């Protein structure tokens, strides 16, 4: 593969990796948001339980506690389903990120090897040119010594 083709491939694989990383970060942010919602719900339940104990007319006398507990249960189930779905998406995104990272590293290694190959080739050419110059210089010196 040519150097310019490898560099193009490197750009493509790096872009794909960055896109996968951004996707994973969005999912991780969503997961954190859902976890914060769950914590807030738990705090609300604890606060409501504390307020009910201090209230002169507890919600349970009018059936409000049953409605409240039902709503909390449904909300918690909904949040847990969202969290599970998000974590499944996160796992898929992480798998995709690992693959794109691997591809990016392979292409980087190929680019590095190509650079080393080109550098060695240039060094070999330079060495050959230097040797030719030395031979020419030695030949010129010998010719001059024969004429003098």
PDB file of C-alpha atoms in Angstrom:
ATOM      1  CA  UNK A   1       0.000   0.000   0.000  1.00  0.00           C
ATOM      2  CA  UNK A   2       1.268   3.486  -0.806  1.00  0.00           C
ATOM      3  CA  UNK A   3       2.088   5.986   1.922  1.00  0.00           C
ATOM      4  CA  UNK A   4      -0.664   8.399   0.895  1.00  0.00           C
ATOM      5  CA  UNK A   5      -3.217   5.576   0.864  1.00  0.00           C
ATOM      6  CA  UNK A   6      -2.100   4.521   4.338  1.00  0.00           C
ATOM      7  CA  UNK A   7      -2.390   8.093   5.604  1.00  0.00           C
ATOM      8  CA  UNK A   8      -5.914   8.321   4.166  1.00  0.00           C
ATOM      9  CA  UNK A   9      -6.807   5.036   5.823  1.00  0.00           C
ATOM     10  CA  UNK A  10      -5.294   6.308   9.056  1.00  0.00           C
ATOM     11  CA  UNK A  11      -7.471   9.425   8.921  1.00  0.00           C
ATOM     12  CA  UNK A  12     -10.564   7.324   8.275  1.00  0.00           C
ATOM     13  CA  UNK A  13      -9.891   4.864  11.106  1.00  0.00           C
ATOM     14  CA  UNK A  14      -9.066   7.670  13.531  1.00  0.00           C
ATOM     15  CA  UNK A  15     -12.281   9.471  12.605  1.00  0.00           C
ATOM     16  CA  UNK A  16     -14.285   6.273  13.120  1.00  0.00           C
ATOM     17  CA  UNK A  17     -12.644   5.771  16.515  1.00  0.00           C
ATOM     18  CA  UNK A  18     -13.431   9.334  17.590  1.00  0.00           C
ATOM     19  CA  UNK A  19     -17.054   8.924  16.459  1.00  0.00           C
ATOM     20  CA  UNK A  20     -17.389   5.689  18.450  1.00  0.00           C
ATOM     21  CA  UNK A  21     -15.817   7.370  21.481  1.00  0.00           C
ATOM     22  CA  UNK A  22     -18.244  10.309  21.239  1.00  0.00           C
ATOM     23  CA  UNK A  23     -21.162   7.863  20.950  1.00  0.00           C
ATOM     24  CA  UNK A  24     -19.992   5.985  24.055  1.00  0.00           C
ATOM     25  CA  UNK A  25     -19.631   9.272  25.949  1.00  0.00           C
ATOM     26  CA  UNK A  26     -23.208  10.268  25.050  1.00  0.00           C
ATOM     27  CA  UNK A  27     -24.485   6.930  26.323  1.00  0.00           C
ATOM     28  CA  UNK A  28     -22.423   7.216  29.528  1.00  0.00           C
ATOM     29  CA  UNK A  29     -23.881  10.683  30.091  1.00  0.00           C
ATOM     30  CA  UNK A  30     -27.391   9.305  29.621  1.00  0.00           C
ATOM     31  CA  UNK A  31     -26.632   6.461  32.047  1.00  0.00           C
ATOM     32  CA  UNK A  32     -25.420   8.945  34.671  1.00  0.00           C
ATOM     33  CA  UNK A  33     -28.572  11.036  34.172  1.00  0.00           C
ATOM     34  CA  UNK A  34     -30.821   8.022  34.725  1.00  0.00           C
ATOM     35  CA  UNK A  35     -28.867   7.045  37.836  1.00  0.00           C
ATOM     36  CA  UNK A  36     -29.322  10.579  39.174  1.00  0.00           C
ATOM     37  CA  UNK A  37     -33.067  10.307  38.522  1.00  0.00           C
ATOM     38  CA  UNK A  38     -33.168   7.044  40.497  1.00  0.00           C
ATOM     39  CA  UNK A  39     -31.291   8.639  43.401  1.00  0.00           C
ATOM     40  CA  UNK A  40     -33.655  11.635  43.297  1.00  0.00           C
ATOM     41  CA  UNK A  41     -36.659   9.287  43.392  1.00  0.00           C
ATOM     42  CA  UNK A  42     -35.229   7.439  46.390  1.00  0.00           C
ATOM     43  CA  UNK A  43     -34.632  10.786  48.121  1.00  0.00           C
ATOM     44  CA  UNK A  44     -38.198  11.883  47.344  1.00  0.00           C
ATOM     45  CA  UNK A  45     -39.568   8.671  48.853  1.00  0.00           C
ATOM     46  CA  UNK A  46     -37.469   9.110  52.008  1.00  0.00           C
ATOM     47  CA  UNK A  47     -38.524  12.748  52.313  1.00  0.00           C
ATOM     48  CA  UNK A  48     -42.194  11.871  51.785  1.00  0.00           C
ATOM     49  CA  UNK A  49     -41.994   9.134  54.411  1.00  0.00           C
ATOM     50  CA  UNK A  50     -40.513  11.613  56.872  1.00  0.00           C
ATOM     51  CA  UNK A  51     -43.159  14.229  56.120  1.00  0.00           C
ATOM     52  CA  UNK A  52     -45.970  11.716  56.420  1.00  0.00           C
ATOM     53  CA  UNK A  53     -44.825  10.777  59.908  1.00  0.00           C
ATOM     54  CA  UNK A  54     -44.977  14.448  60.944  1.00  0.00           C
ATOM     55  CA  UNK A  55     -48.281  15.190  59.212  1.00  0.00           C
ATOM     56  CA  UNK A  56     -51.453  15.587  61.249  1.00  0.00           C
ATOM     57  CA  UNK A  57     -53.437  13.807  58.510  1.00  0.00           C
ATOM     58  CA  UNK A  58     -51.340  10.997  57.020  1.00  0.00           C
ATOM     59  CA  UNK A  59     -51.896  10.126  53.377  1.00  0.00           C
ATOM     60  CA  UNK A  60     -52.820   6.581  54.270  1.00  0.00           C
ATOM     61  CA  UNK A  61     -56.119   7.791  55.778  1.00  0.00           C
ATOM     62  CA  UNK A  62     -57.295   8.913  52.376  1.00  0.00           C
ATOM     63  CA  UNK A  63     -55.549   6.214  50.293  1.00  0.00           C
ATOM     64  CA  UNK A  64     -52.963   8.607  48.953  1.00  0.00           C
ATOM     65  CA  UNK A  65     -50.126   6.481  50.219  1.00  0.00           C
ATOM     66  CA  UNK A  66     -51.270   3.602  48.003  1.00  0.00           C
ATOM     67  CA  UNK A  67     -51.411   5.869  44.963  1.00  0.00           C
ATOM     68  CA  UNK A  68     -48.020   7.368  45.851  1.00  0.00           C
ATOM     69  CA  UNK A  69     -46.383   3.949  46.340  1.00  0.00           C
ATOM     70  CA  UNK A  70     -47.901   2.728  43.071  1.00  0.00           C
ATOM     71  CA  UNK A  71     -46.560   5.732  41.198  1.00  0.00           C
ATOM     72  CA  UNK A  72     -43.125   5.320  42.819  1.00  0.00           C
ATOM     73  CA  UNK A  73     -43.062   1.627  41.885  1.00  0.00           C
ATOM     74  CA  UNK A  74     -44.000   2.341  38.272  1.00  0.00           C
ATOM     75  CA  UNK A  75     -41.506   5.200  38.037  1.00  0.00           C
ATOM     76  CA  UNK A  76     -38.712   3.097  39.539  1.00  0.00           C
ATOM     77  CA  UNK A  77     -39.495   0.219  37.136  1.00  0.00           C
ATOM     78  CA  UNK A  78     -39.501   2.636  34.204  1.00  0.00           C
ATOM     79  CA  UNK A  79     -36.142   4.095  35.265  1.00  0.00           C
ATOM     80  CA  UNK A  80     -34.647   0.641  35.788  1.00  0.00           C
ATOM     81  CA  UNK A  81     -35.776  -0.434  32.304  1.00  0.00           C
ATOM     82  CA  UNK A  82     -34.246   2.715  30.813  1.00  0.00           C
ATOM     83  CA  UNK A  83     -31.052   2.084  32.774  1.00  0.00           C
ATOM     84  CA  UNK A  84     -30.851  -1.538  31.604  1.00  0.00           C
ATOM     85  CA  UNK A  85     -31.449  -0.492  27.993  1.00  0.00           C
ATOM     86  CA  UNK A  86     -28.819   2.213  28.252  1.00  0.00           C
ATOM     87  CA  UNK A  87     -26.310  -0.195  29.768  1.00  0.00           C
ATOM     88  CA  UNK A  88     -26.942  -2.662  26.929  1.00  0.00           C
ATOM     89  CA  UNK A  89     -26.347   0.144  24.429  1.00  0.00           C
ATOM     90  CA  UNK A  90     -23.224   1.103  26.349  1.00  0.00           C
ATOM     91  CA  UNK A  91     -21.917  -2.459  26.114  1.00  0.00           C
ATOM     92  CA  UNK A  92     -22.488  -2.489  22.343  1.00  0.00           C
ATOM     93  CA  UNK A  93     -20.845   0.918  21.989  1.00  0.00           C
ATOM     94  CA  UNK A  94     -17.878  -0.248  24.041  1.00  0.00           C
ATOM     95  CA  UNK A  95     -17.500  -3.303  21.817  1.00  0.00           C
ATOM     96  CA  UNK A  96     -17.614  -1.093  18.730  1.00  0.00           C
ATOM     97  CA  UNK A  97     -15.086   1.273  20.299  1.00  0.00           C
ATOM     98  CA  UNK A  98     -12.695  -1.600  20.989  1.00  0.00           C
ATOM     99  CA  UNK A  99     -12.917  -2.733  17.361  1.00  0.00           C
ATOM    100  CA  UNK A 100     -12.358   0.742  15.965  1.00  0.00           C
ATOM    101  CA  UNK A 101      -9.452   1.271  18.380  1.00  0.00           C
ATOM    102  CA  UNK A 102      -7.885  -1.988  17.187  1.00  0.00           C
ATOM    103  CA  UNK A 103      -8.283  -0.991  13.548  1.00  0.00           C
ATOM    104  CA  UNK A 104      -6.815   2.426  14.254  1.00  0.00           C
ATOM    105  CA  UNK A 105      -3.791   0.868  15.998  1.00  0.00           C
ATOM    106  CA  UNK A 106      -3.186  -1.587  13.150  1.00  0.00           C
ATOM    107  CA  UNK A 107      -3.241   1.223  10.596  1.00  0.00           C
ATOM    108  CA  UNK A 108      -0.945   3.337  12.795  1.00  0.00           C
ATOM    109  CA  UNK A 109       1.487   0.417  12.962  1.00  0.00           C
ATOM    110  CA  UNK A 110       1.333   0.020   9.184  1.00  0.00           C
ATOM    111  CA  UNK A 111       2.009   3.748   8.751  1.00  0.00           C
ATOM    112  CA  UNK A 112       4.941   3.566  11.161  1.00  0.00           C
ATOM    113  CA  UNK A 113       6.388   0.560   9.336  1.00  0.00           C
ATOM    114  CA  UNK A 114       5.976   2.325   6.011  1.00  0.00           C
ATOM    115  CA  UNK A 115       7.763   5.418   7.364  1.00  0.00           C
ATOM    116  CA  UNK A 116      10.609   3.242   8.647  1.00  0.00           C
ATOM    117  CA  UNK A 117      10.815   1.421   5.308  1.00  0.00           C
ATOM    118  CA  UNK A 118      10.964   4.707   3.404  1.00  0.00           C
ATOM    119  CA  UNK A 119      13.566   6.107   5.804  1.00  0.00           C
ATOM    120  CA  UNK A 120      15.748   3.001   5.416  1.00  0.00           C
ATOM    121  CA  UNK A 121      15.342   3.170   1.667  1.00  0.00           C
ATOM    122  CA  UNK A 122      16.446   6.820   1.679  1.00  0.00           C
ATOM    123  CA  UNK A 123      19.392   6.007   3.955  1.00  0.00           C
ATOM    124  CA  UNK A 124      20.385   3.170   1.615  1.00  0.00           C
ATOM    125  CA  UNK A 125      20.197   5.512  -1.381  1.00  0.00           C
ATOM    126  CA  UNK A 126      22.260   8.105   0.452  1.00  0.00           C
ATOM    127  CA  UNK A 127      24.844   5.483   1.422  1.00  0.00           C
ATOM    128  CA  UNK A 128      25.015   4.285  -2.168  1.00  0.00           C
ATOM    129  CA  UNK A 129      25.444   7.888  -3.393  1.00  0.00           C
ATOM    130  CA  UNK A 130      28.190   8.468  -0.819  1.00  0.00           C
ATOM    131  CA  UNK A 131      29.978   5.295  -1.913  1.00  0.00           C
ATOM    132  CA  UNK A 132      29.717   6.313  -5.562  1.00  0.00           C
ATOM    133  CA  UNK A 133      31.109   9.743  -4.701  1.00  0.00           C
ATOM    134  CA  UNK A 134      34.016   8.135  -2.847  1.00  0.00           C
ATOM    135  CA  UNK A 135      34.753   5.842  -5.802  1.00  0.00           C
ATOM    136  CA  UNK A 136      34.599   8.762  -8.223  1.00  0.00           C
ATOM    137  CA  UNK A 137      36.819  10.879  -5.953  1.00  0.00           C
ATOM    138  CA  UNK A 138      39.314   8.013  -5.597  1.00  0.00           C
ATOM    139  CA  UNK A 139      39.304   7.496  -9.358  1.00  0.00           C
ATOM    140  CA  UNK A 140      39.887  11.199 -10.020  1.00  0.00           C
ATOM    141  CA  UNK A 141      42.707  11.249  -7.468  1.00  0.00           C
ATOM    142  CA  UNK A 142      44.325   8.212  -9.123  1.00  0.00           C
ATOM    143  CA  UNK A 143      44.027   9.769 -12.571  1.00  0.00           C
ATOM    144  CA  UNK A 144      45.588  12.992 -11.293  1.00  0.00           C
ATOM    145  CA  UNK A 145      48.448  11.072  -9.671  1.00  0.00           C
ATOM    146  CA  UNK A 146      49.124   9.200 -12.922  1.00  0.00           C
ATOM    147  CA  UNK A 147      49.367  12.448 -14.908  1.00  0.00           C
ATOM    148  CA  UNK A 148      51.554  14.278 -12.446  1.00  0.00           C
TER     149      UNK A 148
END
